[in-house]
XYZ file of C-alpha atoms in Angstrom:
737
model
C -38.200 -3.345 85.264
C -39.112 -5.864 82.493
C -42.243 -5.019 80.597
C -44.814 -7.774 80.557
C -45.672 -9.378 77.267
C -48.793 -11.166 78.494
C -51.998 -10.100 76.664
C -54.050 -7.275 78.187
C -57.637 -8.506 78.798
C -60.079 -5.772 77.731
C -63.748 -6.548 78.465
C -66.792 -4.581 77.150
C -70.360 -4.573 78.322
C -72.899 -6.247 75.949
C -74.108 -3.379 73.707
C -72.873 -4.605 70.331
C -74.741 -6.526 67.745
C -73.915 -5.501 64.176
C -71.036 -7.126 62.312
C -69.418 -3.763 61.588
C -69.317 -2.936 65.239
C -67.679 -6.171 66.211
C -65.169 -5.567 63.394
C -64.400 -2.089 64.753
C -63.989 -3.426 68.257
C -61.413 -5.950 66.995
C -59.609 -3.128 65.162
C -59.680 -0.946 68.246
C -57.892 -3.775 70.152
C -55.427 -4.036 67.223
C -54.729 -0.343 67.313
C -54.076 -0.445 71.039
C -51.793 -3.497 70.578
C -49.844 -1.627 67.868
C -49.288 1.442 69.943
C -48.536 -0.340 73.250
C -46.271 -2.999 71.668
C -48.252 -5.567 73.692
C -51.243 -7.732 72.634
C -54.725 -6.535 73.705
C -57.530 -9.133 73.685
C -61.007 -7.693 73.519
C -63.944 -9.710 74.978
C -67.652 -8.985 75.091
C -69.250 -9.670 78.444
C -72.665 -11.576 78.158
C -74.342 -9.236 80.769
C -73.612 -6.041 82.730
C -73.598 -8.198 85.830
C -70.924 -10.586 84.373
C -68.663 -7.603 83.573
C -69.018 -6.334 87.107
C -68.310 -9.731 88.552
C -65.108 -10.009 86.483
C -64.055 -6.574 87.737
C -64.747 -7.397 91.373
C -62.818 -10.626 91.054
C -59.766 -8.801 89.532
C -59.717 -10.877 86.408
C -59.621 -8.091 83.798
C -56.973 -5.479 83.050
C -59.344 -2.965 81.539
C -63.044 -2.699 81.097
C -65.579 -0.548 79.286
C -67.971 0.183 82.156
C -71.158 2.068 82.743
C -71.129 5.406 84.595
C -71.999 3.743 87.858
C -69.350 0.990 87.417
C -66.670 3.564 86.615
C -67.616 5.637 89.697
C -67.793 2.466 91.970
C -64.445 0.996 90.780
C -62.546 4.356 90.531
C -60.999 4.176 94.079
C -59.581 0.755 93.320
C -58.363 1.485 89.785
C -55.140 2.752 88.293
C -57.270 5.316 86.366
C -60.734 5.817 84.921
C -61.010 7.472 81.499
C -64.390 8.985 80.752
C -65.829 9.059 77.230
C -66.069 12.453 75.429
C -69.173 13.131 73.415
C -69.936 16.490 71.857
C -67.041 17.965 73.719
C -68.369 16.788 77.164
C -67.504 13.991 79.512
C -70.903 14.387 81.283
C -74.268 13.351 79.979
C -77.896 13.480 80.906
C -80.821 11.072 80.302
C -83.831 12.190 78.261
C -87.331 10.778 78.652
C -88.817 10.494 75.174
C -92.288 9.888 73.807
C -94.045 9.885 70.490
C -94.564 13.294 68.975
C -98.215 12.532 68.286
C -98.758 11.471 71.912
C -96.862 14.088 74.038
C -96.296 13.462 77.682
C -95.261 15.437 80.800
C -94.278 14.329 84.254
C -97.831 15.048 85.340
C -99.301 12.741 82.665
C -97.050 9.775 83.262
C -99.664 8.044 85.458
C -100.542 4.622 83.982
C -98.084 4.788 81.088
C -95.783 1.886 79.916
C -92.027 2.312 79.994
C -89.349 0.603 77.860
C -85.982 0.603 79.663
C -82.699 -0.692 78.225
C -81.265 -2.808 81.105
C -81.217 -2.686 84.920
C -77.569 -1.523 84.971
C -77.870 0.952 82.106
C -77.279 4.450 83.380
C -78.935 6.501 80.657
C -81.453 3.818 79.866
C -82.688 3.147 83.282
C -80.899 4.298 86.435
C -80.768 8.071 85.753
C -84.436 8.390 84.898
C -85.428 6.213 87.837
C -83.385 8.416 90.282
C -84.808 11.554 88.620
C -88.504 10.384 88.970
C -87.918 9.384 92.602
C -86.381 12.800 93.375
C -89.544 14.396 92.012
C -91.714 12.200 94.316
C -92.740 9.812 91.534
C -92.265 6.194 92.445
C -91.936 4.368 89.024
C -93.422 1.137 90.328
C -96.562 3.093 91.406
C -96.801 5.599 88.556
C -96.062 3.338 85.618
C -98.406 0.484 84.717
C -95.660 -1.519 82.966
C -91.922 -1.583 82.893
C -89.883 -3.774 80.471
C -86.168 -4.248 79.846
C -85.358 -4.684 76.121
C -81.580 -4.830 76.158
C -80.566 -1.893 73.758
C -81.495 1.698 73.136
C -82.612 0.959 69.654
C -85.122 -1.700 70.784
C -86.460 0.492 73.575
C -86.966 3.418 71.149
C -88.631 1.129 68.554
C -91.017 -0.117 71.201
C -92.240 3.463 71.760
C -92.433 3.986 67.929
C -94.590 0.880 67.487
C -96.932 1.750 70.285
C -95.835 -1.206 72.519
C -94.632 1.316 75.129
C -95.346 4.990 75.870
C -91.967 6.208 77.214
C -88.254 5.253 77.023
C -85.002 6.865 78.133
C -81.794 7.593 76.128
C -78.571 9.288 77.027
C -78.240 12.911 76.039
C -74.891 14.742 75.790
C -76.598 18.078 76.285
C -80.120 18.951 77.742
C -81.219 20.366 74.416
C -83.927 19.093 72.054
C -81.983 19.965 68.950
C -78.941 18.060 70.183
C -81.177 15.078 70.936
C -82.337 14.920 67.277
C -78.814 13.814 66.110
C -78.748 11.101 68.851
C -82.206 9.748 67.953
C -81.355 9.828 64.286
C -78.272 7.616 64.878
C -80.571 4.962 66.225
C -83.827 5.454 64.215
C -82.839 7.120 60.971
C -85.770 8.754 59.152
C -88.078 7.778 62.006
C -86.263 10.041 64.537
C -88.740 13.012 64.123
C -91.571 10.849 65.364
C -90.000 10.853 68.906
C -89.515 13.915 71.131
C -87.832 14.469 74.540
C -90.063 15.911 77.181
C -87.755 16.081 80.196
C -83.954 15.877 80.876
C -82.315 14.551 84.043
C -79.395 15.943 85.893
C -75.957 15.206 84.511
C -73.633 12.414 85.517
C -70.093 11.549 84.577
C -69.871 9.535 81.379
C -69.243 5.907 80.961
C -65.671 4.997 80.220
C -62.700 2.752 80.455
C -61.544 1.379 83.815
C -57.815 0.581 84.119
C -57.545 -1.898 86.950
C -54.632 -2.577 89.213
C -53.809 -5.803 87.367
C -51.937 -3.371 85.110
C -48.569 -2.049 86.159
C -48.188 1.719 86.607
C -46.144 1.838 83.385
C -48.741 0.004 81.311
C -51.555 2.123 82.830
C -49.669 5.332 81.985
C -49.068 4.123 78.447
C -52.763 3.247 77.973
C -53.820 6.695 79.313
C -51.482 8.324 76.828
C -52.638 6.279 73.926
C -56.369 6.536 74.622
C -56.395 10.262 75.331
C -54.490 11.032 72.106
C -56.056 8.481 69.780
C -58.504 10.937 68.222
C -56.520 14.134 68.486
C -53.103 13.362 67.062
C -54.146 13.204 63.407
C -53.506 9.484 62.975
C -56.798 8.827 61.117
C -58.187 6.399 63.708
C -61.543 8.176 64.308
C -63.637 5.301 62.978
C -62.301 3.097 65.704
C -64.291 5.127 68.159
C -67.485 4.024 66.419
C -68.379 1.086 68.683
C -68.302 3.482 71.708
C -70.032 6.363 69.961
C -67.449 8.722 71.366
C -65.037 11.359 70.144
C -62.300 10.383 72.514
C -61.424 9.752 76.134
C -60.321 12.101 78.925
C -58.883 11.754 82.432
C -61.110 14.229 84.353
C -59.233 14.005 87.644
C -56.553 16.604 88.008
C -54.727 14.320 90.356
C -53.799 11.521 87.965
C -52.726 8.355 89.717
C -50.552 7.190 86.898
C -47.055 8.198 86.142
C -45.566 9.428 82.901
C -45.591 6.704 80.256
C -42.379 5.666 78.732
C -42.251 6.724 75.055
C -42.033 4.011 72.430
C -39.604 4.454 69.644
C -42.098 5.389 67.010
C -42.979 8.448 64.925
C -46.014 10.496 66.032
C -48.840 10.984 63.569
C -49.178 14.560 62.308
C -51.580 16.820 60.544
C -51.708 20.384 59.076
C -54.605 22.583 58.338
C -54.255 25.721 56.176
C -56.119 28.368 54.270
C -54.638 29.280 50.913
C -55.210 32.204 48.534
C -55.426 32.059 44.758
C -51.636 31.897 44.346
C -51.468 29.113 46.969
C -49.822 31.307 49.636
C -50.608 30.186 53.248
C -52.934 32.858 54.766
C -53.099 30.672 57.920
C -51.512 27.441 58.830
C -51.691 25.256 61.910
C -49.975 22.017 62.979
C -50.052 20.713 66.535
C -46.414 19.644 66.469
C -45.146 22.439 64.275
C -43.578 19.865 61.925
C -45.051 18.248 58.815
C -43.232 16.068 56.236
C -40.098 16.364 58.290
C -40.084 20.197 57.988
C -40.658 22.986 60.492
C -43.841 24.793 59.350
C -44.043 27.484 62.094
C -44.294 31.073 60.778
C -45.369 29.865 57.348
C -47.916 32.604 56.726
C -47.256 34.431 53.460
C -45.116 31.709 51.957
C -46.240 29.460 49.200
C -47.224 25.818 49.742
C -44.164 24.618 47.867
C -41.845 26.766 50.048
C -43.444 25.580 53.228
C -43.760 21.847 52.473
C -41.040 21.285 49.947
C -41.401 20.383 46.281
C -41.833 16.613 46.802
C -44.607 16.927 49.414
C -46.335 19.809 47.616
C -46.410 18.297 44.156
C -49.354 15.931 44.799
C -51.168 18.797 46.490
C -50.673 21.094 43.504
C -52.296 18.351 41.251
C -55.255 18.188 43.681
C -55.651 21.994 43.507
C -55.844 21.884 39.762
C -58.540 19.170 39.898
C -60.566 21.187 42.505
C -60.364 24.371 40.395
C -61.407 22.504 37.286
C -64.326 20.702 38.857
C -65.459 23.474 41.181
C -65.892 21.026 44.093
C -63.752 19.675 46.899
C -61.399 16.797 46.347
C -59.419 14.182 48.232
C -56.134 12.474 47.537
C -54.092 9.795 49.288
C -50.373 9.330 48.609
C -47.170 8.026 50.168
C -43.799 9.784 50.888
C -40.461 8.717 52.162
C -39.995 10.890 55.272
C -36.697 10.651 57.253
C -36.135 7.039 56.033
C -39.705 5.875 56.749
C -42.629 5.499 54.315
C -45.670 7.465 55.611
C -49.177 7.549 54.200
C -51.122 10.885 53.938
C -54.704 11.837 53.044
C -55.148 15.353 51.723
C -58.442 17.280 51.365
C -58.921 20.556 49.521
C -62.177 22.461 49.575
C -63.221 25.827 48.065
C -64.073 28.246 50.817
C -67.109 30.506 50.756
C -65.739 34.075 50.258
C -66.269 36.542 53.083
C -68.321 39.761 52.339
C -66.198 42.195 50.258
C -63.573 39.520 49.634
C -63.430 38.716 45.901
C -60.219 36.566 46.042
C -60.193 32.720 45.806
C -59.788 30.819 49.077
C -58.995 27.104 49.552
C -59.157 25.098 52.724
C -56.406 22.423 53.068
C -56.226 19.544 55.428
C -53.387 16.952 55.294
C -53.379 14.091 57.726
C -50.929 11.273 58.424
C -53.037 8.075 58.081
C -50.202 5.616 58.334
C -51.729 4.142 61.549
C -55.023 3.379 59.779
C -53.327 1.948 56.676
C -51.393 -0.434 58.920
C -54.712 -1.782 60.144
C -56.281 -2.118 56.680
C -55.136 -5.665 56.057
C -56.797 -7.052 59.226
C -59.886 -4.813 58.446
C -60.283 -6.349 54.962
C -59.577 -9.784 56.309
C -62.284 -9.433 58.951
C -64.717 -7.835 56.542
C -64.199 -10.569 53.971
C -64.547 -13.429 56.358
C -68.190 -14.106 55.704
C -67.646 -13.776 51.944
C -64.710 -16.125 51.782
C -65.660 -18.554 54.656
C -65.611 -21.988 53.003
C -68.716 -23.262 54.876
C -72.273 -21.830 54.888
C -72.746 -18.657 56.960
C -76.036 -16.821 57.247
C -77.548 -13.975 59.102
C -81.271 -13.994 59.806
C -83.807 -11.625 61.348
C -85.746 -13.020 64.346
C -88.662 -13.512 61.978
C -86.516 -15.788 59.770
C -85.935 -13.207 57.056
C -82.627 -13.826 55.273
C -80.400 -10.798 55.720
C -77.191 -12.325 54.305
C -75.880 -15.659 52.956
C -72.330 -16.205 51.717
C -71.664 -18.033 48.422
C -71.083 -21.296 50.279
C -74.617 -21.116 51.661
C -76.145 -20.664 48.206
C -74.026 -23.498 46.787
C -74.987 -25.915 49.591
C -78.666 -24.844 49.653
C -79.808 -23.668 46.236
C -83.423 -23.267 47.507
C -82.454 -21.012 50.354
C -83.862 -17.812 48.957
C -86.941 -19.394 47.281
C -88.050 -21.224 50.526
C -87.078 -18.281 52.847
C -88.118 -18.758 56.469
C -89.662 -22.214 55.664
C -86.248 -23.556 54.751
C -85.428 -26.480 57.241
C -82.144 -24.773 58.055
C -83.788 -21.511 59.115
C -86.542 -23.273 60.942
C -84.006 -25.254 63.007
C -81.982 -22.069 63.779
C -85.079 -20.159 64.829
C -86.410 -22.958 66.967
C -83.056 -23.276 68.651
C -82.984 -19.539 69.412
C -86.610 -19.269 70.606
C -86.378 -22.369 72.800
C -83.006 -21.448 74.342
C -80.381 -24.079 75.084
C -79.088 -25.468 78.335
C -75.334 -25.286 78.961
C -73.570 -28.162 77.289
C -76.504 -29.040 75.051
C -75.351 -30.356 71.641
C -75.806 -28.082 68.622
C -78.846 -28.720 66.429
C -78.344 -30.932 63.355
C -80.303 -30.760 60.105
C -80.533 -33.710 57.682
C -81.080 -32.381 54.084
C -80.642 -34.371 50.846
C -78.618 -37.130 52.434
C -76.254 -34.757 54.220
C -76.011 -33.768 57.919
C -75.484 -30.049 58.826
C -74.495 -29.071 62.302
C -75.583 -25.515 63.187
C -73.868 -23.014 65.484
C -76.335 -20.215 66.254
C -75.256 -16.894 67.830
C -77.585 -14.191 68.994
C -77.201 -10.630 67.560
C -78.714 -7.954 69.726
C -78.626 -4.659 67.809
C -80.448 -5.083 65.538
C -81.815 -8.354 66.838
C -81.069 -11.428 64.754
C -79.148 -14.676 64.435
C -75.753 -15.524 62.950
C -75.777 -19.195 61.728
C -72.736 -21.288 60.837
C -73.581 -24.644 59.130
C -70.972 -27.373 59.083
C -71.161 -30.518 56.982
C -70.778 -33.350 59.471
C -71.996 -36.124 57.179
C -68.739 -38.151 57.458
C -68.708 -37.852 61.221
C -72.435 -38.951 61.439
C -71.605 -41.935 59.220
C -68.628 -42.867 61.406
C -70.832 -42.454 64.509
C -73.460 -44.763 62.938
C -70.753 -47.363 62.173
C -69.451 -47.174 65.703
C -72.980 -47.499 67.118
C -73.584 -50.444 64.747
C -70.294 -52.024 65.896
C -71.306 -51.667 69.535
C -74.715 -53.223 68.806
C -73.118 -56.097 66.929
C -70.663 -56.582 69.750
C -73.437 -56.658 72.311
C -75.546 -58.915 70.089
C -72.652 -61.146 69.512
C -72.125 -61.727 73.202
C -75.867 -62.305 73.663
C -76.043 -64.528 70.559
C -73.220 -66.684 71.684
C -74.871 -67.285 75.040
C -78.400 -67.688 73.702
C -77.355 -69.809 70.762
C -75.474 -72.177 72.985
C -78.420 -72.557 75.391
C -80.995 -72.986 72.553
C -79.084 -75.501 70.451
C -79.613 -78.489 72.641
C -83.408 -77.950 73.275
C -83.833 -77.353 69.508
C -81.993 -80.518 68.707
C -84.184 -82.836 70.762
C -87.295 -80.908 69.767
C -86.590 -81.484 66.065
C -85.627 -85.125 66.835
C -88.850 -85.734 68.734
C -90.963 -83.962 66.112
C -89.394 -86.172 63.436
C -90.054 -89.323 65.509
C -93.662 -88.253 66.249
C -94.296 -87.519 62.593
C -92.942 -90.849 61.391
C -94.946 -92.765 64.030
C -98.188 -90.855 63.056
C -97.569 -91.476 59.421
C -97.182 -95.272 60.093
C -100.365 -95.246 62.224
C -102.157 -93.354 59.461
C -101.200 -96.062 56.923
C -102.627 -98.672 59.155
C -105.875 -96.788 59.634
C -106.336 -96.187 55.886
C -105.732 -99.910 55.178
C -108.600 -100.741 57.588
C -110.832 -98.023 56.144
C -111.051 -96.314 59.435
C -112.708 -92.798 59.155
C -110.252 -91.357 61.745
C -107.408 -91.565 59.194
C -108.531 -88.155 57.686
C -108.417 -86.563 61.149
C -104.879 -87.815 61.539
C -103.938 -86.218 58.286
C -104.901 -82.800 59.847
C -102.734 -83.520 62.856
C -99.782 -84.424 60.538
C -100.266 -81.108 58.662
C -100.083 -79.193 61.857
C -97.020 -81.183 62.897
C -95.305 -80.461 59.610
C -95.905 -76.704 60.156
C -94.460 -77.035 63.731
C -91.387 -78.765 62.317
C -90.989 -76.031 59.739
C -91.165 -73.396 62.508
C -88.584 -75.236 64.589
C -86.305 -75.481 61.540
C -86.675 -71.759 60.910
C -85.736 -71.135 64.600
C -82.692 -73.265 64.117
C -81.625 -71.104 61.087
C -82.132 -67.892 63.202
C -79.905 -69.368 65.958
C -77.333 -70.266 63.342
C -77.354 -66.720 61.964
C -77.097 -65.200 65.458
C -74.054 -67.478 66.171
C -72.557 -66.401 62.875
C -72.604 -62.857 64.073
C -70.763 -63.692 67.248
C -68.376 -66.149 65.686
C -64.756 -65.092 65.161
C -63.286 -65.457 61.698
C -61.768 -68.867 61.060
C -58.253 -69.037 62.286
C -57.059 -71.238 59.243
C -58.219 -69.535 56.090
C -57.822 -71.149 52.701
C -57.359 -69.769 49.215
C -60.802 -69.597 47.643
C -61.831 -69.050 43.984
C -64.829 -66.746 44.114
C -66.516 -67.522 40.805
C -67.264 -71.242 41.493
C -68.659 -70.302 44.962
C -70.856 -67.712 43.233
C -72.048 -70.152 40.583
C -72.913 -72.715 43.270
C -74.970 -70.045 45.130
C -76.890 -69.319 42.002
C -77.768 -73.000 41.561
C -79.183 -73.114 45.070
C -81.620 -70.237 44.410
C -82.547 -71.429 40.936
C -86.008 -72.652 41.957
C -86.813 -69.380 43.702
C -85.411 -67.301 40.852
C -87.376 -69.067 38.149
C -90.726 -67.771 39.373
C -89.639 -64.175 40.042
C -87.035 -62.814 37.476
C -84.598 -63.567 34.699
C -80.823 -63.769 35.423
C -78.155 -61.615 33.799
C -74.530 -62.641 34.471
C -71.419 -60.587 33.823
C -68.509 -62.612 35.137
C -64.852 -61.732 34.478
C -61.694 -63.294 35.710
C -61.027 -62.319 39.327
C -58.233 -63.190 41.738
C -58.583 -65.632 44.571
C -59.349 -64.494 48.098
C -58.248 -65.685 51.525
C -61.297 -66.860 53.361
C -63.647 -69.678 54.437
C -65.570 -71.209 51.536
C -68.572 -72.049 53.658
C -68.880 -68.551 54.938
C -68.442 -67.100 51.438
C -71.236 -69.441 50.190
C -73.429 -68.173 53.015
C -72.582 -64.555 52.092
C -73.459 -64.883 48.413
C -76.557 -67.035 49.155
C -77.900 -64.343 51.608
C -77.306 -61.508 49.074
C -78.935 -63.404 46.205
C -82.016 -64.502 48.260
C -82.472 -60.979 49.554
C -82.384 -59.654 45.929
C -84.729 -62.369 44.535
C -87.331 -62.032 47.433
C -87.364 -58.240 47.005
C -88.925 -58.579 43.531
C -92.688 -59.263 43.091
C -93.493 -62.665 41.539
C -96.423 -60.989 39.628
C -93.914 -59.084 37.486
C -91.516 -61.905 36.698
C -91.387 -61.045 33.037
C -89.998 -57.490 33.855
C -87.769 -58.344 36.814
C -84.044 -58.780 36.333
C -81.410 -60.111 38.710
C -78.035 -58.892 37.577
C -74.875 -60.582 39.102
C -71.448 -59.219 38.111
C -67.905 -60.212 39.195
C -64.814 -58.238 38.107
C -61.453 -56.967 39.314
C -61.417 -53.436 40.802
C -58.871 -50.749 39.949
C -56.599 -51.738 42.928
C -56.694 -55.489 42.220
C -59.633 -56.153 44.613
C -62.423 -58.606 43.942
C -65.793 -56.859 43.290
C -69.130 -58.698 43.184
C -72.318 -56.806 42.425
C -75.849 -58.121 42.992
C -78.539 -55.857 41.535
C -82.345 -56.307 41.494
C -85.231 -54.383 40.062
C -87.357 -54.698 43.135
C -89.237 -52.099 45.228
C -86.071 -50.419 46.504
C -85.674 -48.913 49.968
C -86.644 -45.580 51.667
C -83.562 -43.449 52.640
C -84.221 -43.936 56.404
C -84.279 -47.794 55.908
C -81.307 -47.772 53.645
C -79.159 -46.028 56.321
C -79.880 -49.045 58.747
C -79.987 -51.946 56.249
C -76.975 -53.744 57.848
C -78.317 -53.490 61.416
C -79.693 -56.738 62.945
C -83.519 -57.289 62.768
C -83.976 -54.278 60.332
C -85.991 -55.508 57.267
C -88.402 -54.218 54.685
C -90.247 -57.624 54.439
C -92.559 -58.739 57.249
C -91.663 -62.392 56.706
C -87.924 -61.796 56.987
C -85.903 -62.131 60.249
C -83.752 -59.121 59.359
C -80.521 -61.052 59.984
C -79.392 -61.990 56.462
C -77.739 -58.660 55.561
C -76.261 -58.079 59.019
C -74.687 -61.631 58.889
C -73.367 -60.860 55.376
C -71.869 -57.587 56.623
C -70.178 -59.405 59.496
C -68.722 -62.004 57.079
C -67.405 -59.361 54.660
C -65.751 -57.249 57.334
C -64.201 -60.284 58.929
C -62.495 -60.896 55.621
C -61.169 -57.264 55.451
C -63.680 -56.207 52.804
C -66.651 -53.865 52.484
C -70.336 -54.282 51.705
C -72.160 -51.179 50.307
C -75.821 -50.746 49.502
C -77.352 -48.305 47.035
C -81.100 -48.094 46.608
C -83.839 -45.880 45.083
C -87.397 -46.461 46.053
C -89.274 -48.031 43.155
C -86.004 -48.598 41.158
C -84.317 -51.479 43.002
C -81.179 -52.078 45.052
C -77.536 -52.662 44.291
C -75.298 -54.538 46.793
C -71.586 -54.357 46.202
C -69.050 -56.691 47.874
C -65.433 -55.691 47.758
C -62.865 -58.311 49.003
C -59.083 -58.041 49.112
C -57.097 -60.437 46.820
C -55.224 -63.320 48.350
C -51.816 -62.620 49.665
C -48.828 -63.587 47.545
C -47.485 -67.054 48.378
C -43.822 -67.391 49.320
C -41.846 -69.845 47.191
C -41.425 -73.192 49.020
C -37.957 -73.753 47.562
C -34.983 -71.488 48.158
C -33.409 -69.708 45.194
C -30.535 -71.740 43.656
C -27.121 -70.504 44.672
C -24.820 -69.067 41.991
C -21.721 -71.191 41.464
C -18.284 -69.594 40.984
C -16.771 -70.260 37.590
């Protein structure tokens, strides 16, 4: 039968929060993969209910389930391995209260309870069944019941006085045993809580091996999981996320066959007691072999005789160090054993002498840790990920307190620590977490110092907090803005073409009629003045109003022209145009306006010709120059400067700069300066720069704006040089001599 190579899907219920626990879970999956010779992918279910739904639907190969889930799915599973804690695969639930506010079952009336989760066995279901079996209906006895998600949060609620009672699993119904469990969650605060009643026992939570697995794979997993913490391989820390010492198959009628052995060396360990001459008083090894040697019946022989000179030499050096220092020591070393390099960890500890025994005694433990060393590289890689991640990564408390920020965070946000929870990045992450997000809702984006940061916020449960990834999406936002502007210009162009066409004819006869009426009224006014008629002055007022109307109609004509420019395609027959004469002509046209507002500084150099339409280039430069001149206050003409430069760029392109010393632009206005109808001046139509941008882009160039409020604005036009002209005459043919 061919062994499957598809990944094994291993799902856990949602009890993890700390980074180290997630790292250990990943390593646990890697250890299983290594020993099975098949990839194991570990996933964290969002809820207990989601895990149960995946099990019921048959979509997982193995799952870390609650006691009830293990019992419910056992008849349909290949096997169910129960967790072992303190030597037992059963556990109780303990009801705990504050030591300074002791409770009994008789005094529970009106008290507030903090449970873990509705499907949590030790944190809810066991105590509920226990109370009901004593005739105490929790919904009637307790004044309040809350679900807080984790044991730590439930216990802390009791410590803080928010609740009066909580429940936690207990490996043994013993107050002294409970202290160690409470200390693992509360540290130094553990003595402030005490258990006041223990429930009956239930089978432990554990690992469900579903029928999606073949019998061979299930048997291999049973073998690996039941031996992981007892074969001396140094993988104890991998049990950390489950808070267990190992796994056991309680049923004597195992439903899985004997696993096929993989061609790999078993891990080994040896424990010994040595006398002062390093003879083995006692020695034990589960396999009877260590360092490739048979060590059975080793009592009375020296360490070197039992293990061989090569294996004993590092241990002899450790013995000398222990004797010199008077304390225990530890050593790691590698040996070539039967053609394979193995890693070992040795510990030697002075033993307390028995009464009447004056001789020296040393305890020795040597373990094969090759399995753990093989996992160190991914361990270090995972542990260093936050440190070496090239983009900002932060971890926050739910109050906004900064727990950790990697170097990229401090580089991108130098004021992160100083501003703390008031930093915009943290405020956005907290607001996102507290508000909650609908499925498919885009991630929050923060705009800081001209850059856009997209946040990915993940919830941490134990202890509660947030993990925040910040990604610089400035270029993407700029591209999106350009695309939006292009869409707007396209829509505006279609509208402008239609509106401009419809408005041109009415405007033409309006202006013609206004001109005719003005000329006729002026002639009539001359006649009235010649006769000395008093109504001539009234006619002058009418002529003034008519002149203003004509001016408005002319302005409307220019707006229509600009709109049509936006929609007009580039000229099909472009000509070669010299830029400097066009620029000089544009400066002459604004001379009257410039004279009253600023002095002119020119910096013109030789520039190549460009392919384009001279009329459109004239309109481009005239728009830019007028925009610059009109942005400067006429009251400060002596200080104002209009600087116009033309030069050749590093790649041969034509560069024209128009710089003013006007009021400058706010950042939010600068980002939209080339959009139609966006302007900083009330009297402007807001079309000049958008038309200029359309002209430049139609010629294959770029138009950039830089501005600082109160310091002025710099507009930079870049145009590609004219294409090389092909020679009109063919090259002369070479004649043979």
